[in-house]
Every structure is written in C-alpha cells, then in structure tokens.
Amino acid sequence: MSESWRAAYLAALRAGDRRGALAVVDAARADGLSLATLYLEVFQPSLREIGLLWQDNKISVAEEHLATAVTQIAMARLYDGFCGTAVPNGRTLLAACAATERHEVGLRMVCDLLELEGWDARYLGAAVPEDALVGMVLSRQPDAIALSASISPHLPQLRAMIRAVRAACGERAPFIIVGGRPFLEDEALAERVGADAMARDASEAARCLRERFA
Amino acid sequence: MPAGTVRVNKPRVGNGLHACLRGFPAAVIEVATGGVVADSNGKLESLLGREIIGYPFAELLDVTSQAKWTRLLSRDPGSTESSLFECVVQRRGTLELRTFAAVWGNDSGEERLWLLEYSRDLRLEPLYEELGAANSELVQIQRELAKERSRLAQALGVQQSAVRLRDQVLAIVAHDLRGPLDRILASAALLREESLDSGSREKLLELIARTAAGMNVMVRDLVDAASIDAGRLAIDRREVEVPALVNATAEMFRLQAEAKGLALTCSTATTVSVLADQARVLQVMGNLLANAIRLTAGGGRITLAAEAAGDNVVFSVADTGPGIGADDIPHLFERFWQAQRRHRGGAGLGLAIAKGIVEAHGGRIWVESEVGSGSTFYFTVPVTPMATGG
C-alpha cells in the first residue's frame, strides 16, 4: 500500500510541489496509513531517492533542500496531530545534532517514532553547546541520548559532547546512541567516539532503544 | 591581419588554460582523461590550501561527491554536452559545496573536461547558516508548543470532569439534605397540633434532633473535604493511647452492630501511643466501621485491630462483607467516586476524607479485598516520637 503513496510523494517532491506533497500525506493518512509506515516507507525512501538524484547530477542541491524542507513541514503537521496521544511509558530521550547540521530529519523521525510509543522525546536540534546539553541531561535525567553527525568533520564535536556528558554523569550517564553517514562507513567509529550503540537509520535507532528499555 | 590586433600563436598558457581565465574570480580547472587535474587558475588551490595540479580531482571531494564525479566521467563517449556539477570539497576539516559547469571538449586530439565554477555571492553562506539554525529553532518551538497544547488540553479535560463531578455531587448533596429537612419541617408542623400528647411530642423532638445531627455530619463532611482540598485541614496532635482509642470506637458502634446481628471484636496487640488528633482518628475509624456495618450481612463478623509496625501503628477494620472488585479498588479513595455509582451509600466523601485525615497525620491508607471474601481497610499513624523503640 505504501508503494503508491511513496511514488506520489516523491513525484510531488521532484516537482517542488509543496501543497501536492502535503496533500499526498493527508490522503495517505485518510486511507489509514500509519505514521510509522509514512515515516519509514514514504518519507525515508523518498529522501534517499532525492539524495541519489543529486549524486546522479539530476537535481541541484537547492532542490534537495526544498524536498527536505517540505518533508519537515509534513512532519511538523503530523506531530501536531499525534503529540500527547500515546500513553506515557516513563522513558525520556534527548536528541541533538552536531553543530550546523542540516540533516535533521532522521533524528526527528527517531523522536517521533518513540513518542508514538509513549516516550517523552526532546528534540534539541542543531548547534547545541556542550554545557547546554550537559545541563539538560543533569536536569532531565533522560534514559537515552541520540546524537547525529552527517559528515566526518562534525565528529570531533560529537565526541566532545559525549565526553562532556560522561564526565558530568559518571556511571549514571544515559545510554548514548549515534547515527549518521560517517558511522555507516566505519563500523567501529561509534565505539571510538564513546557511544554505546549505532543505528543505520531512524527505524533501527527506535528499535534499538525500544529493546534496550523494554 | 588588421593592424593593432595580436595574433596569439600559442592561444593557451601553462598546460592549457587561456590567459583570461587566470584572472577569472572563480575556479577554473582543466581535467585530463582519467580525472587528473591538468591545469587550474589557482582559485581552488587558494580555497583548499593545497596543490591540485597532477592530482586526481576525486581526491579533493567528499565521499558522496566522489560517486558523482565517477558518474560525470563515465558519460557517453563523444558527447560534448555541458552539465551542472555540484560537489562538496574537503577544506581544512570542513566541507564546502561548490557548483561548476562541466564542459567537455577536445584539445589537439585529447579529450578534456573543463570545470568552470559558478560565481557565488559570498554573503549567501552566512545567511544559509542562519537559515538552517532558524529552521532548527522553529522545529524545536513547534514541538514544544504541540506538547504544551496537548498538556493544556489534558488539564482542561481534568478540570472539566472535576466541574461536572462537582455539579453532580452538589445535586446529590442537595437531594440528600432535602430528605431530612423535609422530615424536620413535617415534625415541626406536627408539633403545632395542640391535640398531640406529650409522648408523641417527645418522639417528634427526638426525631428532629436525630435528623439534624445526621445533617450536621453531612455538612461537616463537605467542610472537611473542602479543607483537605485546600490543604488546610486542622490537626490537633496530642499523645493518644492506642488501646483506649480502639475500644472507645468499638463501643460507639457496638449497639449498631449488634442490632444488625454482627459480631464486633477488638484486638490491640500494642500499648504504644500515637501522636494524633483523637477526634480525627476516631472519625476515620468510625467511617470505616460504619461502612463495614452497612455492607456486611447479618451473622457476619467485624474486627477492629491495631498493632505497632516500626515507627507506625497500623489500624485495621476487617469485615466479612461482599468484598470489592479489583477494578474499583484504585478509585475507592477518590473524591465523589462513590457518587457516580448507582448503588451509592452517600455522597462519596467518607473514604476521601479518611485518606485526607490519615495523610495529614503523615500516614497512609489502603485496602485489601476480594469479591466474596470480605475487605480489610488499613491505615497507619506515626507513634509518639518518645515512645519509639520503647
């Protein structure tokens, strides 16, 4: 069922048709497509396809950014609808990107997927200073932290963020999961930056945290 | 050849680029077959801070762009179509997006690829950073707002149901007060009859006094519930001996229990005293006992007990009544919960008040019960500090 919605959504993204893309999302929801399916089988593969089109020199980076922005809008509209509907399970997540990241969609998906299951997920966005992150961790005492870096030059900052959290919390540090392209290319990287786990995409991150805190 | 013009015999300088391209404000690169940089106007070198002539162009690119580069190089042979080539170059630990026009051509029989950088507005870069940060902030704000809205909607729902419940209880209380009030009015009217003998007159006065006392209890409950709600229930703590307290309560209800054919027994395995408001603790035990007597069928048994447990005395009222369903137990001490039940025994304030009184003493109250096996209500009251361990 998600196949045709994905094709329609991707076509709207390629045409730069924001209203058309949002109409596809509304129609898919009205047709009974679940939020998780919409995220993992429509948004995620569509954005991947857009990335490949850029790699193929078929579209410009501006078009890729527009596609991402449209998806961010779609997610914001969906979030407004489902926020607070799940029965809280007492678990909390803090999610942050390394500085000046522009690839935030994956991390937002992790937050939303877990919120659907009752987690309280706080999305801190990009460019969170280390001390602000540590402050949040100490005051909120989350069960887990999800951090992402889409390019390798952001790794030192990511490592510094993890180090700061571990220094402040000691043995009571939350479970730290990382994601992003550099981690796909080097399996051992997650451990080297001090993380507890690595996820290849949003659904893997959500599954890992779900199982860890079942 | 016209005078004043100079024919450039050698139209290219260096390894290939035209002289005018040397001064071009953006990068111009000539790439030979195999992807090795053959010439450059120096602009990309300045940006990257490294030599590039003689090196594979792919070396300058980030991983995703290397794949793009390979695709660009593997175009159909002979095709001279120019195309857009966007790529990310690695620059001293950061990555930068650059856009080139990729133009294929033939130079003295050798295939060449020229990369001509599109001019860029340098002011756009910081603006783009700002835009990204602003977007991130907007997303955060939107999420927080959605969370807040959902919290407010839930709080509003709780408030609305509390108001509905209060209205319902007000109607019940008005109804419950109406009955005794009518009885008092009717008795007062009868007392005006001159023909009434003194025995009947005495009975009517007794009825008025008893009915008014019942109304007084209902009004007291409402006032207590409001005080507990506002957190200002007055507790006058004094040292109270536990066995005396238990026996006094049992005596207060003995006649009522016996009238219903119930056996009421006391068991106090402790001689300690508690620091408590005697009247309030009596009110709690009285409420639990009255409920037990009301709900237990004739022939049943009610046991009032107290025993020391650490820093507390645990009081209990056990009955052989019908018991309480597991679904009802969590709601039992909620205010007005009883009022929503069809077969109610009152306005539903008794247990909520008992809980308020016990908690104001620093104790807790709970019930253990099974349908068909009776119920036991427990509550704790801290022992007098001096008596601790004694």
Coordinates of C-alpha atoms in Angstrom, one line a residue:
Chain A
M1 CA 0.0 0.0 0.0
S2 CA 2.8 2.4 0.9
E3 CA 4.4 1.9 -2.6
S4 CA 2.0 4.0 -4.5
W5 CA 2.0 6.7 -1.8
R6 CA 5.8 6.8 -1.9
A7 CA 5.7 7.2 -5.7
A8 CA 3.1 10.0 -5.4
Y9 CA 5.1 11.8 -2.6
L10 CA 8.4 11.5 -4.5
A11 CA 6.8 12.9 -7.7
A12 CA 5.5 15.9 -5.7
L13 CA 8.9 16.4 -4.1
R14 CA 10.6 16.3 -7.5
A15 CA 8.2 18.8 -8.9
G16 CA 8.9 21.0 -5.9
D17 CA 5.2 20.9 -5.2
R18 CA 4.8 21.5 -1.5
R19 CA 1.0 21.6 -1.5
G20 CA 0.9 18.5 -3.6
A21 CA 3.2 16.6 -1.3
L22 CA 1.2 17.6 1.8
A23 CA -2.0 16.5 0.0
V24 CA -0.4 13.1 -0.6
V25 CA 0.4 12.9 3.1
D26 CA -3.2 13.8 4.1
A27 CA -4.7 11.4 1.6
A28 CA -2.4 8.6 2.9
R29 CA -3.4 9.2 6.5
A30 CA -7.1 9.3 5.5
D31 CA -6.5 6.0 3.8
G32 CA -5.3 4.5 7.0
L33 CA -1.5 4.6 6.5
S34 CA 0.1 4.5 10.0
L35 CA 2.5 7.3 11.0
A36 CA 5.4 4.8 11.3
T37 CA 4.7 3.5 7.8
L38 CA 4.5 7.0 6.4
Y39 CA 7.9 7.9 8.0
L40 CA 9.7 4.7 7.2
E41 CA 8.2 3.7 3.9
V42 CA 7.3 7.0 2.3
F43 CA 9.4 9.9 3.7
Q44 CA 12.7 8.0 4.4
P45 CA 13.0 6.2 1.0
S46 CA 11.8 9.3 -0.9
L47 CA 14.5 11.5 0.7
R48 CA 17.1 8.7 0.0
E49 CA 16.0 8.7 -3.7
I50 CA 16.3 12.5 -3.8
G51 CA 19.8 12.2 -2.4
L52 CA 20.7 9.7 -5.2
L53 CA 19.2 12.0 -7.8
W54 CA 21.6 14.7 -6.5
Q55 CA 24.5 12.2 -6.7
D56 CA 23.5 11.5 -10.3
N57 CA 23.7 15.2 -11.1
K58 CA 20.0 15.1 -11.9
I59 CA 18.9 17.7 -9.4
S60 CA 20.6 20.6 -7.7
V61 CA 21.3 20.9 -4.0
A62 CA 18.6 23.6 -3.8
E63 CA 16.0 21.1 -5.0
E64 CA 17.3 18.6 -2.5
H65 CA 16.9 21.1 0.3
L66 CA 13.4 22.0 -0.8
A67 CA 12.5 18.3 -0.7
T68 CA 13.9 18.1 2.9
A69 CA 12.1 21.3 3.9
V70 CA 8.7 20.0 2.5
T71 CA 9.2 16.8 4.5
Q72 CA 10.0 18.8 7.6
I73 CA 6.7 20.7 7.2
A74 CA 4.8 17.4 6.7
M75 CA 6.4 16.0 9.8
A76 CA 5.5 19.2 11.8
R77 CA 1.9 18.9 10.7
L78 CA 1.7 15.3 11.7
Y79 CA 3.5 15.9 15.0
D80 CA 0.8 18.5 16.0
G81 CA -1.8 15.8 15.4
F82 CA -0.3 12.9 17.3
C83 CA 1.6 14.7 20.1
G84 CA 0.3 13.6 23.5
T85 CA -1.9 10.8 22.2
A86 CA 0.3 7.9 23.4
V87 CA 0.2 6.6 26.9
P88 CA 3.4 7.8 28.6
N89 CA 5.8 4.9 29.3
G90 CA 8.0 7.0 31.6
R91 CA 11.0 6.8 29.2
T92 CA 12.8 10.0 28.1
L93 CA 15.1 10.8 25.2
L94 CA 17.2 13.8 24.4
A95 CA 18.1 14.2 20.7
A96 CA 20.7 16.6 19.3
C97 CA 22.8 17.1 16.1
A98 CA 26.4 18.2 16.0
A99 CA 26.9 21.9 15.1
T100 CA 25.5 23.3 11.9
E101 CA 24.0 20.0 10.8
R102 CA 21.4 20.3 8.2
H103 CA 20.4 16.6 8.1
E104 CA 18.0 16.7 11.0
V105 CA 15.1 14.7 9.5
G106 CA 16.4 11.3 10.6
L107 CA 16.8 12.4 14.2
R108 CA 13.3 14.0 14.2
M109 CA 12.0 10.7 12.9
V110 CA 13.6 8.8 15.8
C111 CA 12.0 11.3 18.3
D112 CA 8.6 11.0 16.7
L113 CA 8.7 7.2 16.4
L114 CA 9.5 6.9 20.1
E115 CA 6.9 9.5 21.1
L116 CA 4.3 7.4 19.3
E117 CA 5.3 4.6 21.7
G118 CA 4.9 6.8 24.8
W119 CA 8.5 8.2 25.2
D120 CA 9.0 11.8 26.1
A121 CA 11.4 12.8 23.4
R122 CA 13.1 16.2 23.5
Y123 CA 14.4 17.3 20.2
L124 CA 17.2 19.9 20.8
G125 CA 18.1 20.4 17.2
A126 CA 21.4 21.5 15.9
A127 CA 24.3 23.5 17.4
V128 CA 23.5 22.6 21.0
P129 CA 26.5 23.8 23.1
E130 CA 28.1 21.1 25.2
D131 CA 27.3 22.8 28.5
A132 CA 23.7 23.3 27.5
L133 CA 23.4 19.6 26.6
V134 CA 25.0 18.6 29.9
G135 CA 22.7 20.9 31.8
M136 CA 19.7 19.3 30.1
V137 CA 21.0 15.8 30.8
L138 CA 21.5 16.6 34.5
S139 CA 18.1 18.3 34.9
R140 CA 16.0 15.9 32.9
Q141 CA 18.0 12.7 33.5
P142 CA 17.0 11.1 30.3
D143 CA 17.2 7.3 29.7
A144 CA 18.9 7.8 26.4
I145 CA 20.6 10.4 24.2
A146 CA 20.5 10.2 20.4
L147 CA 23.2 12.2 18.6
S148 CA 23.8 12.5 14.8
A149 CA 26.6 13.7 12.6
S150 CA 26.1 13.6 8.8
I151 CA 29.7 14.4 7.9
S152 CA 33.0 13.4 9.4
P153 CA 34.3 17.0 10.2
H154 CA 31.5 17.1 12.8
L155 CA 32.8 14.0 14.6
P156 CA 35.2 15.9 17.0
Q157 CA 32.3 18.0 18.2
L158 CA 30.1 14.9 18.7
R159 CA 32.9 13.2 20.6
A160 CA 33.3 16.3 22.8
M161 CA 29.5 16.2 23.5
I162 CA 29.7 12.6 24.6
R163 CA 32.8 13.1 26.6
A164 CA 31.2 16.1 28.5
V165 CA 28.0 14.0 29.3
R166 CA 30.1 11.1 30.5
A167 CA 32.3 13.4 32.6
A168 CA 29.3 15.1 34.2
C169 CA 27.2 11.9 34.8
G170 CA 29.9 9.3 35.5
E171 CA 28.4 5.8 35.9
R172 CA 24.8 7.2 35.7
A173 CA 25.3 8.5 32.2
P174 CA 22.3 7.8 29.9
F175 CA 22.5 5.3 27.1
I176 CA 24.1 7.1 24.1
I177 CA 23.2 6.1 20.5
V178 CA 24.7 7.8 17.5
G179 CA 23.8 7.8 13.8
G180 CA 24.8 9.5 10.5
R181 CA 26.8 8.7 7.4
P182 CA 30.3 8.5 8.9
F183 CA 29.1 5.7 11.2
L184 CA 27.8 3.7 8.2
E185 CA 31.3 3.8 6.6
D186 CA 33.1 2.7 9.7
E187 CA 31.5 0.1 12.0
A188 CA 34.0 0.7 14.8
L189 CA 33.6 4.5 14.8
A190 CA 30.6 4.6 17.2
E191 CA 32.7 3.0 19.9
R192 CA 35.7 5.3 19.2
V193 CA 33.6 8.4 19.8
G194 CA 32.4 6.9 23.1
A195 CA 28.8 5.9 22.1
D196 CA 27.0 2.8 23.4
A197 CA 25.3 2.0 20.1
M198 CA 25.0 3.0 16.5
A199 CA 21.9 2.9 14.3
R200 CA 21.8 2.8 10.5
D201 CA 18.5 4.7 10.2
A202 CA 15.6 6.0 12.2
S203 CA 13.8 2.7 12.5
E204 CA 16.9 0.9 13.7
A205 CA 17.5 3.6 16.3
A206 CA 13.9 3.4 17.5
R207 CA 14.1 -0.4 17.6
C208 CA 17.5 -0.4 19.5
L209 CA 16.1 2.0 22.1
R210 CA 12.8 0.1 22.4
E211 CA 14.6 -3.2 23.0
R212 CA 17.1 -1.6 25.4
F213 CA 14.4 -0.1 27.5
A214 CA 11.7 -2.8 27.1
Chain B
M1 CA 45.8 40.7 -40.4
P2 CA 44.3 44.0 -39.2
A3 CA 46.8 46.4 -37.5
G4 CA 46.5 46.6 -33.8
T5 CA 45.5 43.1 -33.2
V6 CA 47.9 40.5 -31.9
R7 CA 47.5 37.0 -33.1
V8 CA 48.2 34.7 -30.2
N9 CA 50.1 31.9 -31.8
K10 CA 50.0 29.9 -28.7
P11 CA 46.5 30.5 -27.5
R12 CA 47.0 28.8 -24.2
V13 CA 49.4 29.3 -21.4
G14 CA 50.8 26.8 -19.0
N15 CA 49.4 23.4 -19.7
G16 CA 46.2 24.6 -21.2
L17 CA 44.1 27.4 -19.7
H18 CA 43.6 30.6 -21.6
A19 CA 45.2 33.7 -20.1
C20 CA 41.9 35.4 -19.5
L21 CA 40.8 32.5 -17.3
R22 CA 43.8 33.1 -15.0
G23 CA 42.2 36.3 -13.7
F24 CA 38.7 34.9 -13.6
P25 CA 37.3 35.4 -10.0
A26 CA 36.1 31.8 -9.6
A27 CA 37.9 28.5 -10.0
V28 CA 38.6 27.1 -13.5
I29 CA 40.1 23.6 -13.7
E30 CA 41.2 21.6 -16.7
V31 CA 40.9 17.8 -16.2
A32 CA 42.7 15.3 -18.4
T33 CA 41.5 11.8 -19.3
G34 CA 41.5 9.7 -16.2
G35 CA 40.4 12.5 -13.9
V36 CA 43.7 14.1 -13.2
V37 CA 43.9 17.9 -12.9
A38 CA 45.9 19.2 -15.8
D39 CA 45.7 22.9 -15.1
S40 CA 44.0 25.3 -12.8
N41 CA 43.7 29.1 -12.4
G42 CA 44.8 28.8 -8.7
K43 CA 41.5 29.7 -7.2
L44 CA 40.6 26.2 -5.9
E45 CA 44.2 25.8 -4.5
S46 CA 43.7 29.0 -2.5
L47 CA 40.4 27.7 -1.2
L48 CA 41.7 24.3 -0.3
G49 CA 45.1 25.3 0.8
R50 CA 46.9 22.6 -1.3
E51 CA 48.3 21.7 -4.6
I52 CA 45.9 20.2 -7.1
I53 CA 47.7 20.0 -10.5
G54 CA 48.8 16.5 -11.1
Y55 CA 46.4 15.0 -8.5
P56 CA 43.2 13.2 -9.2
F57 CA 40.3 15.6 -8.8
A58 CA 38.4 12.9 -6.9
E59 CA 40.9 13.4 -4.1
L60 CA 39.5 16.8 -3.3
L61 CA 36.0 15.6 -2.9
D62 CA 33.9 14.2 -0.1
V63 CA 32.7 10.6 -0.4
T64 CA 29.2 11.3 -1.8
S65 CA 30.7 13.7 -4.4
Q66 CA 33.3 11.1 -5.4
A67 CA 30.4 8.9 -6.6
K68 CA 29.0 11.9 -8.5
W69 CA 32.4 12.5 -10.1
T70 CA 32.7 8.9 -11.3
R71 CA 29.3 9.2 -12.9
L72 CA 30.3 12.5 -14.6
L73 CA 33.5 11.0 -16.0
S74 CA 31.7 7.9 -17.3
R75 CA 29.5 9.9 -19.7
D76 CA 28.8 8.7 -23.3
P77 CA 32.0 8.9 -25.3
G78 CA 31.8 11.7 -27.8
S79 CA 29.1 13.6 -26.0
T80 CA 30.1 17.3 -25.7
E81 CA 27.1 18.3 -23.7
S82 CA 27.9 20.6 -20.8
S83 CA 26.3 19.8 -17.5
L84 CA 25.9 21.1 -14.0
F85 CA 28.3 19.6 -11.4
E86 CA 27.6 20.3 -7.8
C87 CA 30.1 18.8 -5.4
V88 CA 31.4 19.0 -1.8
V89 CA 35.1 19.8 -1.5
Q90 CA 37.1 19.0 1.6
R91 CA 38.6 22.1 3.0
R92 CA 40.7 22.0 6.2
G93 CA 38.4 19.9 8.2
T94 CA 35.2 21.4 6.8
L95 CA 33.1 20.7 3.8
E96 CA 32.0 23.2 1.2
L97 CA 29.5 23.0 -1.6
R98 CA 30.8 24.2 -4.9
T99 CA 28.9 24.4 -8.2
F100 CA 30.7 24.0 -11.6
A101 CA 29.7 24.0 -15.2
A102 CA 31.3 20.8 -16.6
V103 CA 32.2 21.4 -20.3
W104 CA 33.6 18.6 -22.4
G105 CA 35.9 19.4 -25.3
N106 CA 38.7 18.1 -27.5
D107 CA 42.2 19.7 -27.4
S108 CA 44.6 18.6 -30.1
G109 CA 43.1 15.2 -30.2
E110 CA 42.9 14.8 -26.4
E111 CA 39.7 14.7 -24.6
R112 CA 39.4 17.4 -21.9
L113 CA 36.9 18.3 -19.2
W114 CA 36.8 21.9 -18.0
L115 CA 35.2 22.8 -14.7
L116 CA 34.1 26.4 -14.5
E117 CA 32.9 27.5 -11.1
Y118 CA 29.7 29.5 -11.0
S119 CA 30.2 32.8 -9.3
R120 CA 28.9 32.8 -5.8
D121 CA 27.5 35.5 -3.7
L122 CA 29.7 35.2 -0.6
R123 CA 27.0 36.8 1.6
L124 CA 24.8 33.8 1.0
E125 CA 26.9 31.4 3.0
P126 CA 26.3 33.0 6.5
L127 CA 22.7 33.6 5.5
Y128 CA 22.4 30.0 4.7
E129 CA 23.8 29.0 8.1
E130 CA 21.4 31.4 9.8
L131 CA 18.5 29.9 7.8
G132 CA 19.5 26.4 9.0
A133 CA 19.7 27.5 12.6
A134 CA 16.4 29.3 12.4
N135 CA 14.7 26.3 10.9
S136 CA 16.1 24.1 13.7
E137 CA 14.8 26.5 16.3
L138 CA 11.4 26.7 14.6
V139 CA 11.1 22.9 14.7
Q140 CA 12.0 22.9 18.4
I141 CA 9.5 25.6 19.2
Q142 CA 6.8 23.9 17.2
R143 CA 7.4 20.6 19.1
E144 CA 7.3 22.3 22.4
L145 CA 4.1 24.2 21.5
A146 CA 2.5 21.0 20.4
K147 CA 3.5 19.3 23.7
E148 CA 2.2 22.3 25.7
R149 CA -1.1 22.3 23.8
S150 CA -1.6 18.6 24.5
R151 CA -0.8 19.2 28.2
L152 CA -3.2 22.0 28.4
A153 CA -5.9 20.0 26.6
Q154 CA -5.5 17.2 29.1
A155 CA -5.5 19.6 32.1
L156 CA -8.7 21.2 30.7
G157 CA -10.3 17.8 30.4
V158 CA -9.4 17.0 34.0
Q159 CA -10.8 20.4 35.1
Q160 CA -14.0 19.9 33.1
S161 CA -14.6 16.5 34.5
A162 CA -14.0 17.8 38.0
V163 CA -16.5 20.6 37.5
R164 CA -19.0 18.1 36.1
L165 CA -18.5 15.9 39.1
R166 CA -18.9 18.8 41.5
D167 CA -22.2 19.7 39.9
Q168 CA -23.3 16.1 40.2
V169 CA -22.3 16.0 43.8
L170 CA -24.0 19.3 44.5
A171 CA -27.2 17.8 43.1
I172 CA -26.7 14.7 45.3
V173 CA -26.0 16.7 48.4
A174 CA -29.0 19.0 47.8
H175 CA -31.1 15.9 47.4
D176 CA -29.7 14.2 50.5
L177 CA -30.2 17.3 52.6
R178 CA -33.7 17.7 51.3
G179 CA -35.0 14.4 52.8
P180 CA -34.0 15.1 56.4
L181 CA -35.0 18.8 56.0
D182 CA -38.5 17.7 54.9
R183 CA -38.7 15.4 57.9
I184 CA -37.8 18.2 60.3
L185 CA -40.3 20.6 58.7
A186 CA -43.0 18.0 58.9
S187 CA -42.2 17.2 62.5
A188 CA -42.2 20.9 63.4
A189 CA -45.7 21.3 61.7
L190 CA -47.0 18.3 63.7
L191 CA -45.6 19.8 67.0
R192 CA -48.0 22.8 66.4
E193 CA -51.0 20.4 66.7
E194 CA -52.5 21.1 70.2
S195 CA -54.1 17.7 70.4
L196 CA -50.7 15.9 70.4
D197 CA -50.0 14.1 73.7
S198 CA -46.6 14.6 75.4
G199 CA -45.3 11.1 74.5
S200 CA -45.7 11.8 70.7
R201 CA -44.3 15.3 71.2
E202 CA -41.2 13.8 72.8
K203 CA -40.8 11.4 69.9
L204 CA -41.1 14.1 67.3
L205 CA -38.5 16.3 69.2
E206 CA -36.2 13.2 69.3
L207 CA -36.7 12.7 65.5
I208 CA -35.8 16.3 64.8
A209 CA -32.7 16.2 66.9
R210 CA -31.5 12.9 65.3
T211 CA -32.2 14.1 61.8
A212 CA -30.5 17.4 62.4
A213 CA -27.4 15.5 63.8
G214 CA -27.3 13.4 60.6
M215 CA -27.4 16.6 58.5
N216 CA -24.7 18.0 60.7
V217 CA -22.4 15.1 59.8
M218 CA -23.1 15.6 56.1
V219 CA -22.3 19.4 56.3
R220 CA -19.1 18.5 58.4
D221 CA -18.0 16.1 55.6
L222 CA -18.4 18.8 53.0
V223 CA -16.4 21.3 55.1
D224 CA -13.7 18.7 55.8
A225 CA -13.5 17.8 52.1
A226 CA -13.1 21.4 51.2
S227 CA -10.4 21.9 53.9
I228 CA -8.5 18.8 52.7
D229 CA -8.7 20.1 49.1
A230 CA -7.3 23.5 50.2
G231 CA -4.6 21.8 52.2
R232 CA -5.7 23.4 55.5
L233 CA -7.3 20.6 57.5
A234 CA -6.6 21.4 61.1
I235 CA -4.9 18.6 63.0
D236 CA -4.5 19.0 66.8
R237 CA -1.8 16.4 67.6
R238 CA -1.7 15.0 71.2
E239 CA -0.5 11.8 72.7
V240 CA -3.3 9.2 72.4
E241 CA -3.2 5.7 73.8
V242 CA -4.0 3.2 71.1
P243 CA -5.9 0.5 73.1
A244 CA -8.2 3.2 74.6
L245 CA -8.8 4.7 71.2
V246 CA -9.7 1.4 69.6
N247 CA -12.0 0.3 72.5
A248 CA -13.8 3.7 72.5
T249 CA -14.5 3.4 68.8
A250 CA -15.8 -0.1 69.1
E251 CA -18.1 0.9 72.0
M252 CA -19.5 3.7 69.9
F253 CA -20.7 1.2 67.2
R254 CA -21.4 -1.8 69.3
L255 CA -25.2 -1.3 69.6
Q256 CA -25.5 -0.6 65.9
A257 CA -23.5 -3.8 65.0
E258 CA -25.5 -6.0 67.4
A259 CA -28.8 -4.6 66.1
K260 CA -27.8 -6.0 62.7
G261 CA -26.7 -9.3 64.1
L262 CA -22.9 -8.7 63.6
A263 CA -20.1 -9.8 65.9
L264 CA -17.8 -6.8 66.6
T265 CA -14.5 -7.7 68.2
C266 CA -11.4 -5.7 69.1
S267 CA -7.7 -6.8 69.0
T268 CA -5.0 -4.5 70.2
A269 CA -1.6 -6.1 70.4
T270 CA 0.2 -2.9 71.4
T271 CA 0.2 -0.5 74.3
V272 CA 2.1 2.3 72.5
S273 CA 0.6 5.7 72.0
V274 CA 0.3 7.7 68.8
L275 CA 0.7 11.4 68.2
A276 CA -2.6 12.2 66.7
D277 CA -5.8 14.3 66.6
Q278 CA -8.0 11.9 68.6
A279 CA -11.3 13.2 67.2
R280 CA -10.0 12.9 63.6
V281 CA -8.6 9.3 64.1
L282 CA -12.0 8.4 65.6
Q283 CA -13.6 10.0 62.5
V284 CA -11.5 7.7 60.2
M285 CA -12.2 4.5 62.2
G286 CA -15.8 5.5 62.6
N287 CA -16.2 5.9 58.9
L288 CA -14.5 2.5 58.1
L289 CA -16.6 0.8 60.8
A290 CA -19.9 2.4 59.7
N291 CA -19.2 1.3 56.1
A292 CA -18.3 -2.3 57.3
I293 CA -21.6 -2.5 59.3
R294 CA -23.6 -1.1 56.5
L295 CA -22.2 -3.5 53.9
T296 CA -21.9 -6.7 55.9
A297 CA -24.9 -9.0 56.0
G298 CA -26.3 -10.2 59.4
G299 CA -24.4 -13.0 61.0
G300 CA -21.1 -11.6 59.8
R301 CA -18.0 -10.5 61.7
I302 CA -16.2 -7.2 62.0
T303 CA -12.7 -7.0 63.6
L304 CA -11.1 -3.7 64.7
A305 CA -7.4 -4.1 65.4
A306 CA -4.2 -2.1 66.0
E307 CA -0.6 -3.2 66.1
A308 CA 2.8 -1.5 66.1
A309 CA 5.0 -1.8 63.0
G310 CA 8.2 0.2 63.1
D311 CA 7.6 3.9 63.6
N312 CA 3.9 3.4 62.9
V313 CA 0.7 1.9 64.4
V314 CA -1.3 0.0 61.8
F315 CA -5.0 0.2 62.5
S316 CA -7.4 -2.1 60.6
V317 CA -11.1 -2.7 60.1
A318 CA -11.8 -6.2 58.7
D319 CA -15.3 -7.4 57.6
T320 CA -16.9 -10.5 56.1
G321 CA -18.9 -8.4 53.7
P322 CA -19.2 -8.8 49.9
G323 CA -15.7 -7.5 49.1
I324 CA -14.6 -5.0 46.5
G325 CA -13.9 -5.7 42.8
A326 CA -10.3 -5.2 41.6
D327 CA -11.4 -2.6 39.1
D328 CA -12.9 -0.5 41.9
I329 CA -10.1 -0.6 44.4
P330 CA -7.8 2.0 42.7
H331 CA -10.7 4.5 42.7
L332 CA -12.0 3.8 46.2
F333 CA -10.3 6.8 47.9
E334 CA -11.1 9.3 45.1
R335 CA -13.4 12.1 46.0
F336 CA -17.0 11.7 44.8
W337 CA -16.2 8.4 43.1
Q338 CA -18.9 6.7 45.0
A339 CA -21.3 9.5 43.9
Q340 CA -21.1 8.2 40.4
R341 CA -22.2 4.7 41.4
R342 CA -25.7 3.6 41.1
H343 CA -26.0 2.0 44.5
R344 CA -24.3 4.6 46.4
G345 CA -24.2 4.8 50.2
G346 CA -23.6 8.5 50.4
A347 CA -22.1 11.5 48.6
G348 CA -18.9 9.5 48.3
L349 CA -16.8 11.8 50.6
G350 CA -16.2 9.4 53.5
L351 CA -13.1 7.5 52.3
A352 CA -11.6 10.5 50.5
I353 CA -11.9 12.4 53.9
A354 CA -10.4 9.4 55.7
K355 CA -7.5 9.5 53.3
G356 CA -7.0 13.2 53.7
I357 CA -7.0 12.9 57.5
V358 CA -4.6 10.0 57.5
E359 CA -2.2 11.7 55.1
A360 CA -2.4 14.9 57.2
H361 CA -1.0 12.8 60.0
G362 CA 1.8 11.5 57.8
G363 CA 0.3 8.1 57.4
R364 CA -1.2 6.1 54.6
I365 CA -4.4 4.2 54.0
W366 CA -5.1 1.2 51.8
V367 CA -7.5 -1.7 51.3
E368 CA -7.0 -5.4 50.7
S369 CA -10.1 -7.1 49.4
E370 CA -11.5 -9.8 47.2
V371 CA -15.1 -10.2 45.9
G372 CA -16.8 -12.7 48.2
S373 CA -14.1 -12.8 50.8
G374 CA -14.7 -9.5 52.7
S375 CA -12.4 -6.5 52.9
T376 CA -9.8 -5.1 55.3
F377 CA -9.0 -1.4 55.4
Y378 CA -5.7 -0.4 56.9
F379 CA -4.3 3.0 57.9
T380 CA -1.1 4.0 59.7
V381 CA -0.4 6.7 62.2
P382 CA 3.1 7.5 63.4
V383 CA 3.8 6.6 67.0
T384 CA 4.7 9.3 69.6
P385 CA 8.5 10.0 69.0
M386 CA 9.3 9.5 72.7
A387 CA 7.7 6.1 72.6
T388 CA 9.8 5.0 69.6
G389 CA 11.6 1.8 70.4
G390 CA 10.1 1.8 73.9

